[in-house]
PDB file of C-alpha atoms and ligand atoms in Angstrom:
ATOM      1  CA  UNK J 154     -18.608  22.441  29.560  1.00 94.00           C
ATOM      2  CA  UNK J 155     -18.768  25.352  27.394  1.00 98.00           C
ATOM      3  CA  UNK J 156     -20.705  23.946  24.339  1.00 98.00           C
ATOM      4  CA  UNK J 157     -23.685  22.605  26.441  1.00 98.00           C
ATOM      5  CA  UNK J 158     -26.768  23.516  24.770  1.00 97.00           C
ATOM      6  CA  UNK J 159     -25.025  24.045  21.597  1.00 98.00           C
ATOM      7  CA  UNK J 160     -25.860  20.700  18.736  1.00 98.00           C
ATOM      8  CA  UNK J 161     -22.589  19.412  16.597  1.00 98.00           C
ATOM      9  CA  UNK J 162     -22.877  17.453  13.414  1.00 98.00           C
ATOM     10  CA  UNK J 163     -20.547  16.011  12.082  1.00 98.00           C
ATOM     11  CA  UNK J 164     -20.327  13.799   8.806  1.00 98.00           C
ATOM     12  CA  UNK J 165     -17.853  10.626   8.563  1.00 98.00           C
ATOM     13  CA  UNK J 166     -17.877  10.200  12.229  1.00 98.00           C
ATOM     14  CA  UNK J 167     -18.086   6.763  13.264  1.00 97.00           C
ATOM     15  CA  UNK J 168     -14.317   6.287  13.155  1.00 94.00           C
ATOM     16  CA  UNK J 169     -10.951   7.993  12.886  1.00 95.00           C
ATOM     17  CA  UNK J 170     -10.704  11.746  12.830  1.00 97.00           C
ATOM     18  CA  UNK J 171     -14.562  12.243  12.954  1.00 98.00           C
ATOM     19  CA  UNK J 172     -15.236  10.514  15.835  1.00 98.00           C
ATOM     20  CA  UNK J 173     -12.787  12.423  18.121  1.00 98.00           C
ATOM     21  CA  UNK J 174     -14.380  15.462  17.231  1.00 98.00           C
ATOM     22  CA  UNK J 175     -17.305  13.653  18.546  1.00 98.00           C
ATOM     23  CA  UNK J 176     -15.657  13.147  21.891  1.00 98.00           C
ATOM     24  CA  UNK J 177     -14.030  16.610  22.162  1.00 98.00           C
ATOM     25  CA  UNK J 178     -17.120  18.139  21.519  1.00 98.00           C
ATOM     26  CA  UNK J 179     -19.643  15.707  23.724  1.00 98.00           C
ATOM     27  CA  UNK J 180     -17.118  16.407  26.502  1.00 98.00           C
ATOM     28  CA  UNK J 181     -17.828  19.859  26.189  1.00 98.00           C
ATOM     29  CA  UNK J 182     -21.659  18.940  26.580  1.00 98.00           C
ATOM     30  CA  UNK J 183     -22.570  19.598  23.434  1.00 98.00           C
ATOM     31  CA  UNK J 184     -25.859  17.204  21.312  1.00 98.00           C
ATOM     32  CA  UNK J 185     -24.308  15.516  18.882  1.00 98.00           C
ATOM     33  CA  UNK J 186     -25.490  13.907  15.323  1.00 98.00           C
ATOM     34  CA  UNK J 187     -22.982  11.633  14.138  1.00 98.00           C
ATOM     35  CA  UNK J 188     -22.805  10.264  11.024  1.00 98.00           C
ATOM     36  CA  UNK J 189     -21.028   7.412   8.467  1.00 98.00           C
ATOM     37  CA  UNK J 190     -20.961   3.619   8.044  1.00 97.00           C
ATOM     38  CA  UNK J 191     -20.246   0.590  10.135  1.00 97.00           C
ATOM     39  CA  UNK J 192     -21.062  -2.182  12.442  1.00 97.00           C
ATOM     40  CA  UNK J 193     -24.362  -1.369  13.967  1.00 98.00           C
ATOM     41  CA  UNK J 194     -23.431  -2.413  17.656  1.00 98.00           C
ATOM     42  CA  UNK J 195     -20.372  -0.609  17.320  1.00 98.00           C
ATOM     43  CA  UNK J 196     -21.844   2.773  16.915  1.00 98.00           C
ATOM     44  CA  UNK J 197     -24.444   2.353  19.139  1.00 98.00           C
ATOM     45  CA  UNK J 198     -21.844   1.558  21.450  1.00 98.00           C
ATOM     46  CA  UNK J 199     -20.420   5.232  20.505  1.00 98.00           C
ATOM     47  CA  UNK J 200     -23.679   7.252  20.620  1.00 98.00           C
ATOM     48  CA  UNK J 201     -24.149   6.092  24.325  1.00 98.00           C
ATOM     49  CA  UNK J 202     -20.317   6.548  25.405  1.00 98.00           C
ATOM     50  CA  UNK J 203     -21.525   9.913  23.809  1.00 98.00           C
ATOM     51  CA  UNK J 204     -24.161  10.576  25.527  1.00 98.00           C
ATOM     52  CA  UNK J 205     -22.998   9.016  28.725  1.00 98.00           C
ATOM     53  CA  UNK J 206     -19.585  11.591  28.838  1.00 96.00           C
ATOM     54  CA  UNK J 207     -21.672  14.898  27.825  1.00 96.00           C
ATOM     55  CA  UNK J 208     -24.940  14.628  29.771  1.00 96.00           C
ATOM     56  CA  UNK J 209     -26.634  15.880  26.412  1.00 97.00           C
ATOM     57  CA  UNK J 210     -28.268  13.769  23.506  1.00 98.00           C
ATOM     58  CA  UNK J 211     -26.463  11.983  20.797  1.00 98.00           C
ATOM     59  CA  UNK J 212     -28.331  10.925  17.261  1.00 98.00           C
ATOM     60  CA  UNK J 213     -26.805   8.578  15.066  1.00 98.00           C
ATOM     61  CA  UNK J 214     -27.700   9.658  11.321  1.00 98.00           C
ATOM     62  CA  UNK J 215     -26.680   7.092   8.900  1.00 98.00           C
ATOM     63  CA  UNK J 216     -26.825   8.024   5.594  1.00 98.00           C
ATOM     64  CA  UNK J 217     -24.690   7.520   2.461  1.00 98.00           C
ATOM     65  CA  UNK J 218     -23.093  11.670   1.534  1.00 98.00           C
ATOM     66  CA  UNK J 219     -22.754  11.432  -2.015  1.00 98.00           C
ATOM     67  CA  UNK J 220     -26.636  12.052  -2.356  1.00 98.00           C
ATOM     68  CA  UNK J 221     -28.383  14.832  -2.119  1.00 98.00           C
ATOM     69  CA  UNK J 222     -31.498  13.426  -0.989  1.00 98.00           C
ATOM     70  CA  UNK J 223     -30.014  11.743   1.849  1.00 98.00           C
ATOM     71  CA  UNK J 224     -28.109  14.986   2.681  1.00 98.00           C
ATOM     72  CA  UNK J 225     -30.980  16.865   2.816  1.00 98.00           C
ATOM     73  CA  UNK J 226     -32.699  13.591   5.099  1.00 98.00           C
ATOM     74  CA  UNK J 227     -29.922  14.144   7.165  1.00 98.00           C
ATOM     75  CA  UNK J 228     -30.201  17.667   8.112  1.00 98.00           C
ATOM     76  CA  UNK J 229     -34.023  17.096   8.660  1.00 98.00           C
ATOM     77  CA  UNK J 230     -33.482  14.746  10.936  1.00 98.00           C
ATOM     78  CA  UNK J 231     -30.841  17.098  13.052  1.00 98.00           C
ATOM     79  CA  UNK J 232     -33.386  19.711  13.121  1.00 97.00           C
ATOM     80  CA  UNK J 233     -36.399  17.671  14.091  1.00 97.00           C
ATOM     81  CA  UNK J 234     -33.958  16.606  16.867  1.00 97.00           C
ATOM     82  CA  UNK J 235     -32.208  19.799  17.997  1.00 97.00           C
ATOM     83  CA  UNK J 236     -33.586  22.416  16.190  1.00 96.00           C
ATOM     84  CA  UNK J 237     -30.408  23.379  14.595  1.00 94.00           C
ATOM     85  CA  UNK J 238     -27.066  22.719  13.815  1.00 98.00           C
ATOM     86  CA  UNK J 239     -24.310  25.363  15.457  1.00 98.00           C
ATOM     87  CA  UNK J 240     -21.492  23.241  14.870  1.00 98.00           C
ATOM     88  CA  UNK J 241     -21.083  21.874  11.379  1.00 99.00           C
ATOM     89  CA  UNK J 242     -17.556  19.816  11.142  1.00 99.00           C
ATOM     90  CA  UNK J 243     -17.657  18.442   7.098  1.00 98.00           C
ATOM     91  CA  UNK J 244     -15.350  15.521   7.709  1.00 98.00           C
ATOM     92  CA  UNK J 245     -16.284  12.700   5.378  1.00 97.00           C
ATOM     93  CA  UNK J 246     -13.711  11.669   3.015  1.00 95.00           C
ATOM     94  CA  UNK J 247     -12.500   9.009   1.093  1.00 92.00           C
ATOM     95  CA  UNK J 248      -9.196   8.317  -1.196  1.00 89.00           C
ATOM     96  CA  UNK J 249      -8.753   6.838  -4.591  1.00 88.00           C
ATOM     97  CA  UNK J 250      -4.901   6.498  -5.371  1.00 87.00           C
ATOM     98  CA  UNK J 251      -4.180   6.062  -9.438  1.00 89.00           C
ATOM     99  CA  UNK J 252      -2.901   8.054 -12.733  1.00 92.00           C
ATOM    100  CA  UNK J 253      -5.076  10.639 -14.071  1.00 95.00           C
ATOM    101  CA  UNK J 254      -5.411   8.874 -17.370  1.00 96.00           C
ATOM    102  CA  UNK J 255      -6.220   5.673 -15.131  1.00 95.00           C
ATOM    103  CA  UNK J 256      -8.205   7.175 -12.733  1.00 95.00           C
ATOM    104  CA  UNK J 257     -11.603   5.403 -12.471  1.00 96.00           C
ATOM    105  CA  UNK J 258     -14.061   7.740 -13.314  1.00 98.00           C
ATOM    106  CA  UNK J 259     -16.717   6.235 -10.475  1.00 98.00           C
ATOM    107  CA  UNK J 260     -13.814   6.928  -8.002  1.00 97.00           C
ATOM    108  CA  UNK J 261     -13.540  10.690  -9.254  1.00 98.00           C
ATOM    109  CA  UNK J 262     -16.815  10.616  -9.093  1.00 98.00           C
ATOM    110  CA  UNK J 263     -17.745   9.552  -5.840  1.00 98.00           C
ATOM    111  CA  UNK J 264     -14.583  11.708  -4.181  1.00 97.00           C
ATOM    112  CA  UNK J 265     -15.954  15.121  -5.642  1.00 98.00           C
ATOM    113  CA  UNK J 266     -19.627  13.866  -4.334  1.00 98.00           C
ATOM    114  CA  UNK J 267     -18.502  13.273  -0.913  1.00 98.00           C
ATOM    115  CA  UNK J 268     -15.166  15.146  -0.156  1.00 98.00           C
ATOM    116  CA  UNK J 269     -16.382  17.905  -1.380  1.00 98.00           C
ATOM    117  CA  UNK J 270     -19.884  18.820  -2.993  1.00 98.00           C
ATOM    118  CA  UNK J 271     -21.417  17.340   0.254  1.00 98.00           C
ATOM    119  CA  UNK J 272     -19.699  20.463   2.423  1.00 99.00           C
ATOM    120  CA  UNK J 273     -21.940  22.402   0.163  1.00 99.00           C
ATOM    121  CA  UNK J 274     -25.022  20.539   0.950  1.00 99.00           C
ATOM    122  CA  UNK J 275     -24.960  20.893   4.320  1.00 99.00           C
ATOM    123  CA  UNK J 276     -23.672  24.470   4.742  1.00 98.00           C
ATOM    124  CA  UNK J 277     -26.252  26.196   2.626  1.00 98.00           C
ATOM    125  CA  UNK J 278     -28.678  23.769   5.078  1.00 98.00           C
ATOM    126  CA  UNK J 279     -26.891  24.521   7.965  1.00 98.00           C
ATOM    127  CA  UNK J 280     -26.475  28.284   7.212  1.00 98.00           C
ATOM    128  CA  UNK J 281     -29.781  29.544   7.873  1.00 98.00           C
ATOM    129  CA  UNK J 282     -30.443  28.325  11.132  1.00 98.00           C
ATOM    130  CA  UNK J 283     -26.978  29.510  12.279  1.00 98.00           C
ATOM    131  CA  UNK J 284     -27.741  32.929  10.445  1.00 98.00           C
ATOM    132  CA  UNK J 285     -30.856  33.268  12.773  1.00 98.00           C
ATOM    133  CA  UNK J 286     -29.313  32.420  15.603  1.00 97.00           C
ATOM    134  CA  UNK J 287     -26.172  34.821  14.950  1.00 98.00           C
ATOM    135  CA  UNK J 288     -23.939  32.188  15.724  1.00 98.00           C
ATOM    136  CA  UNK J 289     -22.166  29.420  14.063  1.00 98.00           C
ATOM    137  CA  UNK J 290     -19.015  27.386  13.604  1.00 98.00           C
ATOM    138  CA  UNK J 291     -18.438  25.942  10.594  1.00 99.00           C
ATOM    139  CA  UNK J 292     -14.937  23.382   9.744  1.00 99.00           C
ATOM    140  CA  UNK J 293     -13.868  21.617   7.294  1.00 98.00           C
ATOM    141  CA  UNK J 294     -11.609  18.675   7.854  1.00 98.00           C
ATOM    142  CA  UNK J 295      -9.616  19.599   4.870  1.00 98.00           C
ATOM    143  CA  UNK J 296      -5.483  18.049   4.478  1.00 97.00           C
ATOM    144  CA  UNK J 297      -2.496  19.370   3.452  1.00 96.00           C
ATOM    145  CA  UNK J 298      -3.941  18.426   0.245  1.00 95.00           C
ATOM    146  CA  UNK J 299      -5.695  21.362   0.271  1.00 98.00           C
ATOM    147  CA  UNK J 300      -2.177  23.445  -0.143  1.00 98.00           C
ATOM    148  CA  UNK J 301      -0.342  21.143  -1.804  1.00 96.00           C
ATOM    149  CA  UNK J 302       0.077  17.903  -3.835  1.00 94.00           C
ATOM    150  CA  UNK J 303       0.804  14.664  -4.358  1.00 89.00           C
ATOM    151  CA  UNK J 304       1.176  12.295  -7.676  1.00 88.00           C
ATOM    152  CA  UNK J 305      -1.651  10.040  -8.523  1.00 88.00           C
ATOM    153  CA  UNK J 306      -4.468  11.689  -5.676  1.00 91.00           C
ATOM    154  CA  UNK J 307      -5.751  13.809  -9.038  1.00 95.00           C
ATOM    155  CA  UNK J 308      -9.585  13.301  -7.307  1.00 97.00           C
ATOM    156  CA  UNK J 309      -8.583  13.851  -3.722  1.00 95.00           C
ATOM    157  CA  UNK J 310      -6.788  17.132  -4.498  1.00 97.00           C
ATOM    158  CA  UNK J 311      -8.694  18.676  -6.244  1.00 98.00           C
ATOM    159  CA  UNK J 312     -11.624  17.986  -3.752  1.00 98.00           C
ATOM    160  CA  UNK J 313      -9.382  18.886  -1.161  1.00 98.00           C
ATOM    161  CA  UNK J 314      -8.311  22.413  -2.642  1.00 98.00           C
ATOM    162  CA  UNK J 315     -11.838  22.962  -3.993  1.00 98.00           C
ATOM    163  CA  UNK J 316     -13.392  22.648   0.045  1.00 98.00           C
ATOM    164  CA  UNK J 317     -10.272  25.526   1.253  1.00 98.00           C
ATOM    165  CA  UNK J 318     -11.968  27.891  -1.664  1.00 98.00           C
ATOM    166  CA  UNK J 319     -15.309  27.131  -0.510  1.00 99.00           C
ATOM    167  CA  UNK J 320     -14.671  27.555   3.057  1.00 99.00           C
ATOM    168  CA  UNK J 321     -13.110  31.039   2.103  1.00 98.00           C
ATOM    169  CA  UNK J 322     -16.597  32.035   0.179  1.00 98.00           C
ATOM    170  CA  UNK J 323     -18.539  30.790   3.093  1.00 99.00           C
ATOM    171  CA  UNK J 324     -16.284  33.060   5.705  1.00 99.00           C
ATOM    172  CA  UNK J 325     -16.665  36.006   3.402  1.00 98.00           C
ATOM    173  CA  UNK J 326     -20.419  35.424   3.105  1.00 98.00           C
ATOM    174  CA  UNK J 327     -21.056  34.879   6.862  1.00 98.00           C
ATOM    175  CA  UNK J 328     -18.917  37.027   8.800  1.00 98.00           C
ATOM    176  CA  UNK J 329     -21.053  39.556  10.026  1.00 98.00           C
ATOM    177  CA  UNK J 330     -23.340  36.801  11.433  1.00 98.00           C
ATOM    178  CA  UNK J 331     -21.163  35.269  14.200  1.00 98.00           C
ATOM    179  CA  UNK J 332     -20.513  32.433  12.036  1.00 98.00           C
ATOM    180  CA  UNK J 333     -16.927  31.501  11.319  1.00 99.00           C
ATOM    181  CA  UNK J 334     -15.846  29.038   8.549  1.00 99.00           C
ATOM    182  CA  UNK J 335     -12.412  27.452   8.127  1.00 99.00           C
ATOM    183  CA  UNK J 336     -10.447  24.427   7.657  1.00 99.00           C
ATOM    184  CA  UNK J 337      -8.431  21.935   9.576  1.00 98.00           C
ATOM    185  CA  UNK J 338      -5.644  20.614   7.386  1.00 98.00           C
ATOM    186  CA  UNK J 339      -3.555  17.489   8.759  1.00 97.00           C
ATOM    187  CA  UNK J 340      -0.920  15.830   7.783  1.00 96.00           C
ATOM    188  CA  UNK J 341      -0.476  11.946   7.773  1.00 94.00           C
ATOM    189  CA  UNK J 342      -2.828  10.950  11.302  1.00 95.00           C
ATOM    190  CA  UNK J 343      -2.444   8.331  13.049  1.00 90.00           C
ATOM    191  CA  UNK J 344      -6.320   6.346  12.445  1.00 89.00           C
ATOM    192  CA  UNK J 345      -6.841   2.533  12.102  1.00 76.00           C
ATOM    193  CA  UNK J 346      -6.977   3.377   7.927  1.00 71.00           C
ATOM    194  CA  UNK J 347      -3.280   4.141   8.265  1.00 80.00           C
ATOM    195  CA  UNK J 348      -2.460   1.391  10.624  1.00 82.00           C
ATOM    196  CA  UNK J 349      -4.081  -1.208   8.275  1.00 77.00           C
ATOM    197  CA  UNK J 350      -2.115  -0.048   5.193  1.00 73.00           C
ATOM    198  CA  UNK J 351       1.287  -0.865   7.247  1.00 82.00           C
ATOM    199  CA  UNK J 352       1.425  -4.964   6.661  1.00 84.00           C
ATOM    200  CA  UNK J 353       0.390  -4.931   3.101  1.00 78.00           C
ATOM    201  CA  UNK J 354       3.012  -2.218   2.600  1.00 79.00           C
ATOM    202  CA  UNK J 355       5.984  -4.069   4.342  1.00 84.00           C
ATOM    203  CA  UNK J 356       4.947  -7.306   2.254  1.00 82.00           C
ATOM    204  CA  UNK J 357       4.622  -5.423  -1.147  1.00 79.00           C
ATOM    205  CA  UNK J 358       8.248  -3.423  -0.653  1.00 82.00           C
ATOM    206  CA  UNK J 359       9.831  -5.805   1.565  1.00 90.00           C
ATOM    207  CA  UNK J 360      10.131  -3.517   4.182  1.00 89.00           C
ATOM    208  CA  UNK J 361      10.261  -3.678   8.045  1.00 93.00           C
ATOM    209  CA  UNK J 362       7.463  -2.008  10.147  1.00 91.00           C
ATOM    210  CA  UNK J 363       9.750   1.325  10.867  1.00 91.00           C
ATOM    211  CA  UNK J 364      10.891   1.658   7.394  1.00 91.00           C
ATOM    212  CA  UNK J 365       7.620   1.560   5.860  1.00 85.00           C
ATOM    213  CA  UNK J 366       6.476   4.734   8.511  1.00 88.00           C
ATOM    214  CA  UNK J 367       9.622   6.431   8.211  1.00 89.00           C
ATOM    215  CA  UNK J 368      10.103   5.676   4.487  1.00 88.00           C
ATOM    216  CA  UNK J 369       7.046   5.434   2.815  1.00 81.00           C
ATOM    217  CA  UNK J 370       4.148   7.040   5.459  1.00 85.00           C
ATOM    218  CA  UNK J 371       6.045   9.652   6.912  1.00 92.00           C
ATOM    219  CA  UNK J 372       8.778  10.584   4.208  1.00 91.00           C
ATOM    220  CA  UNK J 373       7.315  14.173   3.829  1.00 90.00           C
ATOM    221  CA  UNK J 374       6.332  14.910   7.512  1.00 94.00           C
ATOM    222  CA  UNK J 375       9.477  16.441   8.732  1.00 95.00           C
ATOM    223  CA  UNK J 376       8.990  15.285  12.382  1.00 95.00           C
ATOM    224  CA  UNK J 377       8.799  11.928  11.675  1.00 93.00           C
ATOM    225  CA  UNK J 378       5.669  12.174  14.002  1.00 93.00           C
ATOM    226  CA  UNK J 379       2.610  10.915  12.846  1.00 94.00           C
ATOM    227  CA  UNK J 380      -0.076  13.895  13.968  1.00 97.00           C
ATOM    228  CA  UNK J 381      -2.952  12.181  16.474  1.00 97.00           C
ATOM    229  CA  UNK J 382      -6.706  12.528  16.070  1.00 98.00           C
ATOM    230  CA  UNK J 383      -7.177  14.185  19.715  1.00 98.00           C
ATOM    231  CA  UNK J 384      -4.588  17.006  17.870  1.00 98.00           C
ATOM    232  CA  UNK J 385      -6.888  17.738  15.264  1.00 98.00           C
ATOM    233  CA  UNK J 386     -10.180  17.606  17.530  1.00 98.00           C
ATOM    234  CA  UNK J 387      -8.140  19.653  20.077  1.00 98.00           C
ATOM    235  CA  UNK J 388      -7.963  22.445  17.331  1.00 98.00           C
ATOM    236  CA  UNK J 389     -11.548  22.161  16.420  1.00 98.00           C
ATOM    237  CA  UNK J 390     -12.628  22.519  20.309  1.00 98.00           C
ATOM    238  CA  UNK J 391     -10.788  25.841  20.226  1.00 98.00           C
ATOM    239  CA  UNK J 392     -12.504  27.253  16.925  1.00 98.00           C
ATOM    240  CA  UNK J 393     -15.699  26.731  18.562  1.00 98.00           C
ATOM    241  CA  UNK J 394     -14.431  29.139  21.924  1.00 98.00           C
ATOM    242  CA  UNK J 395     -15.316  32.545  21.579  1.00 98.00           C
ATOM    243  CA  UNK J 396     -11.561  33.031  21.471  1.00 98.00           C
ATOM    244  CA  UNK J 397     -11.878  31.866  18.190  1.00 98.00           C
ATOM    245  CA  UNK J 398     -14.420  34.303  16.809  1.00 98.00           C
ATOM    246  CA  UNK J 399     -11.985  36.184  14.583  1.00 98.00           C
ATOM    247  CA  UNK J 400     -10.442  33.202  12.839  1.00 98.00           C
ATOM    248  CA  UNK J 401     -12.447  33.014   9.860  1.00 98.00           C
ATOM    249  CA  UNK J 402     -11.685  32.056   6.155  1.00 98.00           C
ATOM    250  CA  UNK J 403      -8.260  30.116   7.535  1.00 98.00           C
ATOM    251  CA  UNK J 404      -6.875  26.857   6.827  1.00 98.00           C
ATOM    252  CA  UNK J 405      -5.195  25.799  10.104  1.00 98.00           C
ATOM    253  CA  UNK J 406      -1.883  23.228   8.795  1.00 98.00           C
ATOM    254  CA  UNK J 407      -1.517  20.491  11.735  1.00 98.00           C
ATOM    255  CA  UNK J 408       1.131  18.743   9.462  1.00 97.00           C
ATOM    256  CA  UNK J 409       4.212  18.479  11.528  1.00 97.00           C
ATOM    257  CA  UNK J 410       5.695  20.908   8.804  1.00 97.00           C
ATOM    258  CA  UNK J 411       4.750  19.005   5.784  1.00 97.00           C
ATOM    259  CA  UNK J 412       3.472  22.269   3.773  1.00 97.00           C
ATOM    260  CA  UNK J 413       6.389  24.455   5.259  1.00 97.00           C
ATOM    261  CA  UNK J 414       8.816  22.495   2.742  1.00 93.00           C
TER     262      UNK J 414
HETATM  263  P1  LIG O 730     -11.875   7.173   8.271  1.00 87.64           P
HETATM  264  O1  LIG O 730     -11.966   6.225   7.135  1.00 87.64           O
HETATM  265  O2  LIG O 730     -11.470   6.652   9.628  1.00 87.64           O
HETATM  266  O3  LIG O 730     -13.254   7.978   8.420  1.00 87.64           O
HETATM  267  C1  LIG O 730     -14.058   8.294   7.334  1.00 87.64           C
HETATM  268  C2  LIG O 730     -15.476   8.417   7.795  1.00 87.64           C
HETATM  269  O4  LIG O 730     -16.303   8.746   6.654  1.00 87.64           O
HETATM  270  C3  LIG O 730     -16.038   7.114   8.376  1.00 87.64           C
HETATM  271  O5  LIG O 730     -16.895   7.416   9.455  1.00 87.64           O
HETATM  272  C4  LIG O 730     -16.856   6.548   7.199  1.00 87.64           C
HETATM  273  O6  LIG O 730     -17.886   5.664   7.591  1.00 87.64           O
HETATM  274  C5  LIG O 730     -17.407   7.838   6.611  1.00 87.64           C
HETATM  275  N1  LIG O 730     -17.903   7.696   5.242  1.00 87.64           N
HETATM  276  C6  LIG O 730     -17.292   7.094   4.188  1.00 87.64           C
HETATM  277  N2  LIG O 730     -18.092   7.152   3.099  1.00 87.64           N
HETATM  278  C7  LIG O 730     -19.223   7.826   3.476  1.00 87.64           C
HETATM  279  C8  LIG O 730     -20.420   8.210   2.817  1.00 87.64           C
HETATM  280  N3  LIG O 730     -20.618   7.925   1.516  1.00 87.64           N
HETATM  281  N4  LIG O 730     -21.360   8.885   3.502  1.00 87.64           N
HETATM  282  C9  LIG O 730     -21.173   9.176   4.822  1.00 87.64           C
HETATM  283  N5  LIG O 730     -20.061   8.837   5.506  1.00 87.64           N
HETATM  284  C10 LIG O 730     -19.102   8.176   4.833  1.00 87.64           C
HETATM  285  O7  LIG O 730     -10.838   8.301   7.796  1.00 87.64           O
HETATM  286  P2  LIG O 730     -10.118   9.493   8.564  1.00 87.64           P
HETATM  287  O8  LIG O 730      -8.665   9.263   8.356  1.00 87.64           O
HETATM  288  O9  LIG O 730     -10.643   9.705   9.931  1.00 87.64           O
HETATM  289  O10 LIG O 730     -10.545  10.708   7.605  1.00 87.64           O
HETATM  290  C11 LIG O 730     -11.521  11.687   7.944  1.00 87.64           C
HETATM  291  C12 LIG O 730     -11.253  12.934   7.122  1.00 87.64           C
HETATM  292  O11 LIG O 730      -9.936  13.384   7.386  1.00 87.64           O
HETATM  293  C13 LIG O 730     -11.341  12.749   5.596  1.00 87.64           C
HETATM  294  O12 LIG O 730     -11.978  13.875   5.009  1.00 87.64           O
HETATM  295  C14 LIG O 730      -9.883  12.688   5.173  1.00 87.64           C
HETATM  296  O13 LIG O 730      -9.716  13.126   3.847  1.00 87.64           O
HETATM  297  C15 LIG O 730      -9.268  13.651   6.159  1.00 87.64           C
HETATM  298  N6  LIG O 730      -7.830  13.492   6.367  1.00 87.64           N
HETATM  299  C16 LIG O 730      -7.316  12.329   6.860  1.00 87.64           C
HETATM  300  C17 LIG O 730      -5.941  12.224   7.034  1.00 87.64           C
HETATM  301  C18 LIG O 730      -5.281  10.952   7.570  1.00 87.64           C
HETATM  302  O14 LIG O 730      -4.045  10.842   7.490  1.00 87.64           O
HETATM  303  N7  LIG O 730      -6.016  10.013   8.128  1.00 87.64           N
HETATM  304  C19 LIG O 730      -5.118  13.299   6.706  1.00 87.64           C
HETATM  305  C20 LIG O 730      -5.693  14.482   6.218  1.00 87.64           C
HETATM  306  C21 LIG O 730      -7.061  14.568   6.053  1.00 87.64           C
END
């Protein structure tokens, strides 16, 4: 259990990729503050199946990332908990999928607030406690969005490449702290967001079940392989290792050679 005594955060993470960094990192004994929307039950359900598998604490800190104020409640509460954050994962995200000349300005809106200006809020209130302690891990869950793009995701790219420049600033600006910063960038994963597009997809193009993944899902992942959340939180385990101390200021592709094209 190398992270025991060390306290994760990490935003969007009552489902999907978010909350199997929760378990990677709880497995390593780690406190963890997880955060995002839900049923209530359910994610208490989570924070004790935390708790229970790393022997450590788990806080569940609800609040809505595309304001400031509850940002900043957020990060409170972590350090009233813990103390302070070591492992920051930014991992909240949302998608909007329409014409830039279409494109609801509320949606652009609210993807800029929370895919992206929200890493900023909790880094520079993250950063000083991880300064003081001279360590610090800090990841994005960024997507091959972040190197490359897509028609009619005008809000979700631009978030998306936006959070691989910050990350860069915030490796420049920490790395003689202990304190490394970089992003995660998947491809198409396999989460229950994906899974529920599938039906409405086969009924809208007429499509069978395989041709809509092959076709439609996976038509620019060149294995044909969706890429699994435990991949992803397997990659974020090992930037927290000391092994991992001299990545810093990278954006590690887990896109079964989407961006290689
Ligand atoms: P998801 O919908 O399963 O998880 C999103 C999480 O964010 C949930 O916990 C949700 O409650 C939370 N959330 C939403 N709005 C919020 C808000 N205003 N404040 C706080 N929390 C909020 O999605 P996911 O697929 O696990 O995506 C997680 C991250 O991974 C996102 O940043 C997404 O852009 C990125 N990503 C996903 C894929 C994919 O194929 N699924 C690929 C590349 C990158």
């Amino acid at each position: 259990m190398f992270l025991k005594g060390k306290t994760a955060l990490i935003t969007g993470s009552t489902s999907g990729i978010g909350l199997a960094y929760a378990k990677a990192l709880a497995a390593e004994g780690a406190n963890v503050v997880i955060n995002g929307f839900g049923d209530a039950d359910a994610i208490e359900a989570e924070r004790k199946a935390l708790e229970a598998a790393s022997g450590a604490r788990a806080l569940y800190s609800g609040h809505d990332l595309t304001k400031v104020e509850e940002i900043e409640a957020m990060m409170a509460e972590a350090a009233a908990a813990f103390g302070a954050v070591d492992i920051l994962i930014n991992n909240a995200g949302v998608q909007h999928v329409a014409p830039v000349e279409e494109f609801p300005v509320d949606k652009w809106n609210l993807i800029i607030a929370l895919n992206l200006t929200s890493a900023f809020h909790t880094t520079r209130l993250a950063l000083p406690g991880m300064k003081a302690k001279r360590w610090g891990r800090i990841i994005q869950t960024a997507s091959a969005h972040s190197l490359t793009a897509s028609p009619f995701k005008s809000a979700y790219v631009t978030a998306k490449h936006g959070i691989a420049g910050f990350t860069k600033t915030v490796a420049l600006e920490a790395a003689t702290f202990g304190i490394t910063a970089n992003c995660i960038s998947p491809g198409y994963v396999w989460t229950p967001l994906v899974e529920n597009q599938i039906p409405d997809t086969m009924k809208a193009r007429g499509m069978t079940r395989e041709q809509v993944m092959n076709d439609v899902l996976l038509a620019g992942q060149p294995t044909k392989q969706f890429v699994t959340v435990e991949q992803v939180a397997a990659m974020a385990l090992y930037l927290c290792r000391d092994e991992a101390s001299s990545i810093t200021g990278a954006n590690m592709s887990i896109d079964g050679g989407w961006t290689a094209q």
